[in-house]
Structure formats: structure tokens, C-alpha cells
PDB file of C-alpha atoms in Angstrom:
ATOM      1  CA  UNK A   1       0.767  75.355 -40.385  1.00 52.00           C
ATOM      2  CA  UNK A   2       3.342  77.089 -41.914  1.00 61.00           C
ATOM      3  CA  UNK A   3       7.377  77.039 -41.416  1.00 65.00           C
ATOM      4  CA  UNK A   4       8.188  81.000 -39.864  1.00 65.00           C
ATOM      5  CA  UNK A   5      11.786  80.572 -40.717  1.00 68.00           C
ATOM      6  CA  UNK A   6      10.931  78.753 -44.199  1.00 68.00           C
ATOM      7  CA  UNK A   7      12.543  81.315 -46.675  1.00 70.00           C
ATOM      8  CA  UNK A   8       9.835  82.996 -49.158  1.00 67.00           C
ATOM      9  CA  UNK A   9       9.694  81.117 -52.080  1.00 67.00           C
ATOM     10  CA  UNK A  10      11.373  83.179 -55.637  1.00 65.00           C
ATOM     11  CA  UNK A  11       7.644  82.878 -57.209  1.00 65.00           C
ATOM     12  CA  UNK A  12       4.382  83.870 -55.916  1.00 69.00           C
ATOM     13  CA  UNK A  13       1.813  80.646 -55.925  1.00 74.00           C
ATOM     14  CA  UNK A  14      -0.624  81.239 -59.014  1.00 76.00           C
ATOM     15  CA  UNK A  15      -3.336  78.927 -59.736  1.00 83.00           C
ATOM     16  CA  UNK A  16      -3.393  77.100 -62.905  1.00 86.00           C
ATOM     17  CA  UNK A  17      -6.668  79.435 -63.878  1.00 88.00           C
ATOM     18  CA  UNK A  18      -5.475  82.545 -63.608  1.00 88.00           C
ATOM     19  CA  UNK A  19      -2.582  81.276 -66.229  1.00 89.00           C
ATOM     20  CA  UNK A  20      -5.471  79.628 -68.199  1.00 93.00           C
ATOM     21  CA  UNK A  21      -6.864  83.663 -67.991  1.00 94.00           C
ATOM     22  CA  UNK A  22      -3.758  85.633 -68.593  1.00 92.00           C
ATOM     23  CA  UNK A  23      -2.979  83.065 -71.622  1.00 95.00           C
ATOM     24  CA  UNK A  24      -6.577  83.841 -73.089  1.00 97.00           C
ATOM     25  CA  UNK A  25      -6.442  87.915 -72.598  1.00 95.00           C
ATOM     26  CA  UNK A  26      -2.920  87.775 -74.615  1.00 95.00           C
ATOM     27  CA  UNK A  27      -4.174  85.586 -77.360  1.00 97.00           C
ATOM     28  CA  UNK A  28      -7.141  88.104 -77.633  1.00 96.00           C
ATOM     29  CA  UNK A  29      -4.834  91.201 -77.416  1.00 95.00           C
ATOM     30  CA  UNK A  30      -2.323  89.783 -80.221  1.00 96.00           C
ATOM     31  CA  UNK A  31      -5.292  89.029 -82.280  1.00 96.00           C
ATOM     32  CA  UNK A  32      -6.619  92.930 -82.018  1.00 96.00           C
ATOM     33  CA  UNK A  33      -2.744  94.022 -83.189  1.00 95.00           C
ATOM     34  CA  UNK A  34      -2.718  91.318 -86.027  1.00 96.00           C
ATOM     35  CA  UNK A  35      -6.460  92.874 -87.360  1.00 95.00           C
ATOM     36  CA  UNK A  36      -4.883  96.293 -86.804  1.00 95.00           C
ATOM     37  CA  UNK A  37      -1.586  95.755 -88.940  1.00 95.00           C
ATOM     38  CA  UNK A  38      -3.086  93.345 -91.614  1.00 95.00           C
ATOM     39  CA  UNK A  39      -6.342  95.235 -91.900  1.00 94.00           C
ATOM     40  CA  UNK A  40      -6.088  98.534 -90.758  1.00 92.00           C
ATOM     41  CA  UNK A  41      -9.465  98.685 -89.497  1.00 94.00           C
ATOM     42  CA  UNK A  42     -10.311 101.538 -87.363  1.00 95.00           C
ATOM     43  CA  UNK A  43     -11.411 100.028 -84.336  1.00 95.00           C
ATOM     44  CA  UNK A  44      -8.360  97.439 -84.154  1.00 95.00           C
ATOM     45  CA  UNK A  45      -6.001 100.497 -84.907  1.00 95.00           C
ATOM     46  CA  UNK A  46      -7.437 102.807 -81.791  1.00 96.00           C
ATOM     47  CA  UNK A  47      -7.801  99.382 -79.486  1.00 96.00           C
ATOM     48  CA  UNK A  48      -4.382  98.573 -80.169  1.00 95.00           C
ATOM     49  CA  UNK A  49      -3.191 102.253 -79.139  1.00 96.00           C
ATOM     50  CA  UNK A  50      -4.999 101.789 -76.096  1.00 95.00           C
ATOM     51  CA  UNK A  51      -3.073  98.498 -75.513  1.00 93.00           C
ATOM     52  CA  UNK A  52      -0.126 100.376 -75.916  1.00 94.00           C
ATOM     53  CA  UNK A  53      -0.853 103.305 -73.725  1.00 96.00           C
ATOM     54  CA  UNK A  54      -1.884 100.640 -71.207  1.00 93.00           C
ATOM     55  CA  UNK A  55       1.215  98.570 -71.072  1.00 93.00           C
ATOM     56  CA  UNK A  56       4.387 100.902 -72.353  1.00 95.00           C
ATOM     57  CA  UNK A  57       3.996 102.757 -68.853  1.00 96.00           C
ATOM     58  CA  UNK A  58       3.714  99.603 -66.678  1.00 94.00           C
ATOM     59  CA  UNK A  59       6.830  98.049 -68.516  1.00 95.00           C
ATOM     60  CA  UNK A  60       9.311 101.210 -68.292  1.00 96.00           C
ATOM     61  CA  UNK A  61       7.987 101.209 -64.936  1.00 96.00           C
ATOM     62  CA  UNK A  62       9.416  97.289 -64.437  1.00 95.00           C
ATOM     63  CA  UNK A  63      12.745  97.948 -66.446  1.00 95.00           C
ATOM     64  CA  UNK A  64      13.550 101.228 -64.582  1.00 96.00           C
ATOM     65  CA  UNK A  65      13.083  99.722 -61.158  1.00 94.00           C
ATOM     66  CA  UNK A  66      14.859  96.299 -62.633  1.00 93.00           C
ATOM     67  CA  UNK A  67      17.579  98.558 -63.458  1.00 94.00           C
ATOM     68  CA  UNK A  68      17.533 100.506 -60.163  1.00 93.00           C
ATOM     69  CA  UNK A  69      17.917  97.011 -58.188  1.00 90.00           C
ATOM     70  CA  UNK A  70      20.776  95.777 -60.161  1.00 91.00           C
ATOM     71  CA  UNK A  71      22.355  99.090 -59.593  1.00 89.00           C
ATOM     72  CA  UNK A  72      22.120  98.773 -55.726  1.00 87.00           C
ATOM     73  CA  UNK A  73      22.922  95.610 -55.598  1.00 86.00           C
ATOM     74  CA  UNK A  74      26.909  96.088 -57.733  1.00 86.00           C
ATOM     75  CA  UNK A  75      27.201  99.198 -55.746  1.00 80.00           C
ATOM     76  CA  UNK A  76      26.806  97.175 -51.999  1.00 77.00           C
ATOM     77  CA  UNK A  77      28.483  94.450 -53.474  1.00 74.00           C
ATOM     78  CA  UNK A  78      31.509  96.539 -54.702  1.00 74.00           C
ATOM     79  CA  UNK A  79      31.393  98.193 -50.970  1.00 73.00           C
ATOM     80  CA  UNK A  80      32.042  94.954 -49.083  1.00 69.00           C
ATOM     81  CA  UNK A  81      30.482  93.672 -45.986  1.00 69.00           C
ATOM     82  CA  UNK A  82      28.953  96.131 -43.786  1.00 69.00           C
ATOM     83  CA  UNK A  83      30.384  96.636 -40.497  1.00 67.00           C
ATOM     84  CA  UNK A  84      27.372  97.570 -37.775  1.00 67.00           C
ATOM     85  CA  UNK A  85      27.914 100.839 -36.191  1.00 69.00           C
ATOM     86  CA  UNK A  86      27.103 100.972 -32.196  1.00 68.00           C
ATOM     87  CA  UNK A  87      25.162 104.307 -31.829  1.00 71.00           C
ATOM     88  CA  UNK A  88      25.155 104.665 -28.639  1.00 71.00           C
ATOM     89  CA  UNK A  89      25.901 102.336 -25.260  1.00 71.00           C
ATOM     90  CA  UNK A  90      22.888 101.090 -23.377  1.00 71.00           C
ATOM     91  CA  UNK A  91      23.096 102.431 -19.345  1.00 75.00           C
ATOM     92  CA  UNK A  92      20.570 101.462 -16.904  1.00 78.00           C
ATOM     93  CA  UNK A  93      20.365 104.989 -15.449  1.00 78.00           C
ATOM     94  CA  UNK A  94      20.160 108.285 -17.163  1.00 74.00           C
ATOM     95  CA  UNK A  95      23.452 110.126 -16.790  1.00 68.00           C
ATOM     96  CA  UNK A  96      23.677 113.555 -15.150  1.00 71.00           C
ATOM     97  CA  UNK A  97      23.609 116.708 -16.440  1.00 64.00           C
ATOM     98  CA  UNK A  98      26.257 117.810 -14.005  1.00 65.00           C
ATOM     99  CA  UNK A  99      28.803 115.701 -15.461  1.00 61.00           C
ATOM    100  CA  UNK A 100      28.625 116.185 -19.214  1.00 55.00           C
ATOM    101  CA  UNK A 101      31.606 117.952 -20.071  1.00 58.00           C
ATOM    102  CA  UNK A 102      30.097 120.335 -22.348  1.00 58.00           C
ATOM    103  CA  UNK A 103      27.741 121.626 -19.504  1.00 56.00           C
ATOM    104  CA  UNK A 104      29.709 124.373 -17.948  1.00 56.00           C
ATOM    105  CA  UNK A 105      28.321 126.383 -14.940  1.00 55.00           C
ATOM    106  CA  UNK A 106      24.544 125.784 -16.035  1.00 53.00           C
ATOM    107  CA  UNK A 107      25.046 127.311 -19.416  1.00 54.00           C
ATOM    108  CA  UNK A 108      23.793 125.758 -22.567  1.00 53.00           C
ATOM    109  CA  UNK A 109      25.486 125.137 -25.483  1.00 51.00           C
TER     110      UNK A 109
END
């Protein structure tokens, strides 16, 4: 049974095969880019574009929102601790109508 008030840890768990995958789908891509540069063969060439178009998008898509988070985070930081604001009072009846001082003579506002 898990802790509930065990903080979340900075890495998601991943099993030791899905590293053994993502290690063998890399070495396969790199070796489709090295046949495309030293080579030049067609199919190597167009693969490697679609490697490209496949990943480029994903990565600005980590940077920007990278960059975005480090942004928030200096501009709270620079703004110092933040003070709760009380919105409204809790009552444990509903007040009357009759009494708000902007009610005047059953007119409304």
C-alpha cells in the first residue's frame, strides 16, 4: 500500500525494457541518418526527413513549454510569497435583502 502523503517521485518508474526498446529504436534511427549522409541513398534520405518531421515538432514543443515554466517560475519568485485573499466571510444564514445598503426602497441597482 502506498504512502498518500509520500511526495511524487522527480522520475516516472520505467522498466529496464522499455530502455532496452528506446535504446534499440535510436540506434536504428542514427543508423538510417548515417546511410543517408554517407550514402545518399534515396530511401535513407526521405526516411530521415520523416524522422525529422516527426521529432522537430515534439522537441520545440518541449523547449517552448520548458521555457514557459522557467518563465513562471522567476516571475512568482520575483513576486514574493503570496498572501491568500478572503473572498468573502462564511455566515450561517443568508443576509436580508432589506438591509443591504445599496437596496433602496425596492429598487434595483
Amino acid at each position: 500500500m502506498t504512502d498518500p502523503t509520500a511526495t511524487e517521485p522527480f522520475l516516472p518508474k520505467i522498466s529496464l525494457r522499455w530502455l532496452i526498446g528506446l535504446v534499440t529504436v535510436c540506434a536504428v534511427a542514427m543508423g538510417v541518418v548515417q546511410q543517408a549522409i554517407t550514402t545518399g541513398q534515396l530511401w535513407a534520405v526521405l526516411t530521415t526527413v520523416l524522422i525529422a518531421t516527426l521529432t522537430l515538432p515534439f522537441l520545440m514543443y518541449v523547449g517552448s513549454f520548458s521555457l514557459a515554466s522557467l518563465f513562471s517560475t522567476l516571475g512568482s519568485a520575483a513576486m514574493g510569497p503570496e498572501q491568500p485573499i478572503r473572498v468573502h466571510a462564511p455566515t450561517t444564514e443568508m443576509p436580508d435583502a432589506m438591509s443591504d445598503p445599496n437596496h433602496r426602497n425596492g429598487e434595483t441597482p
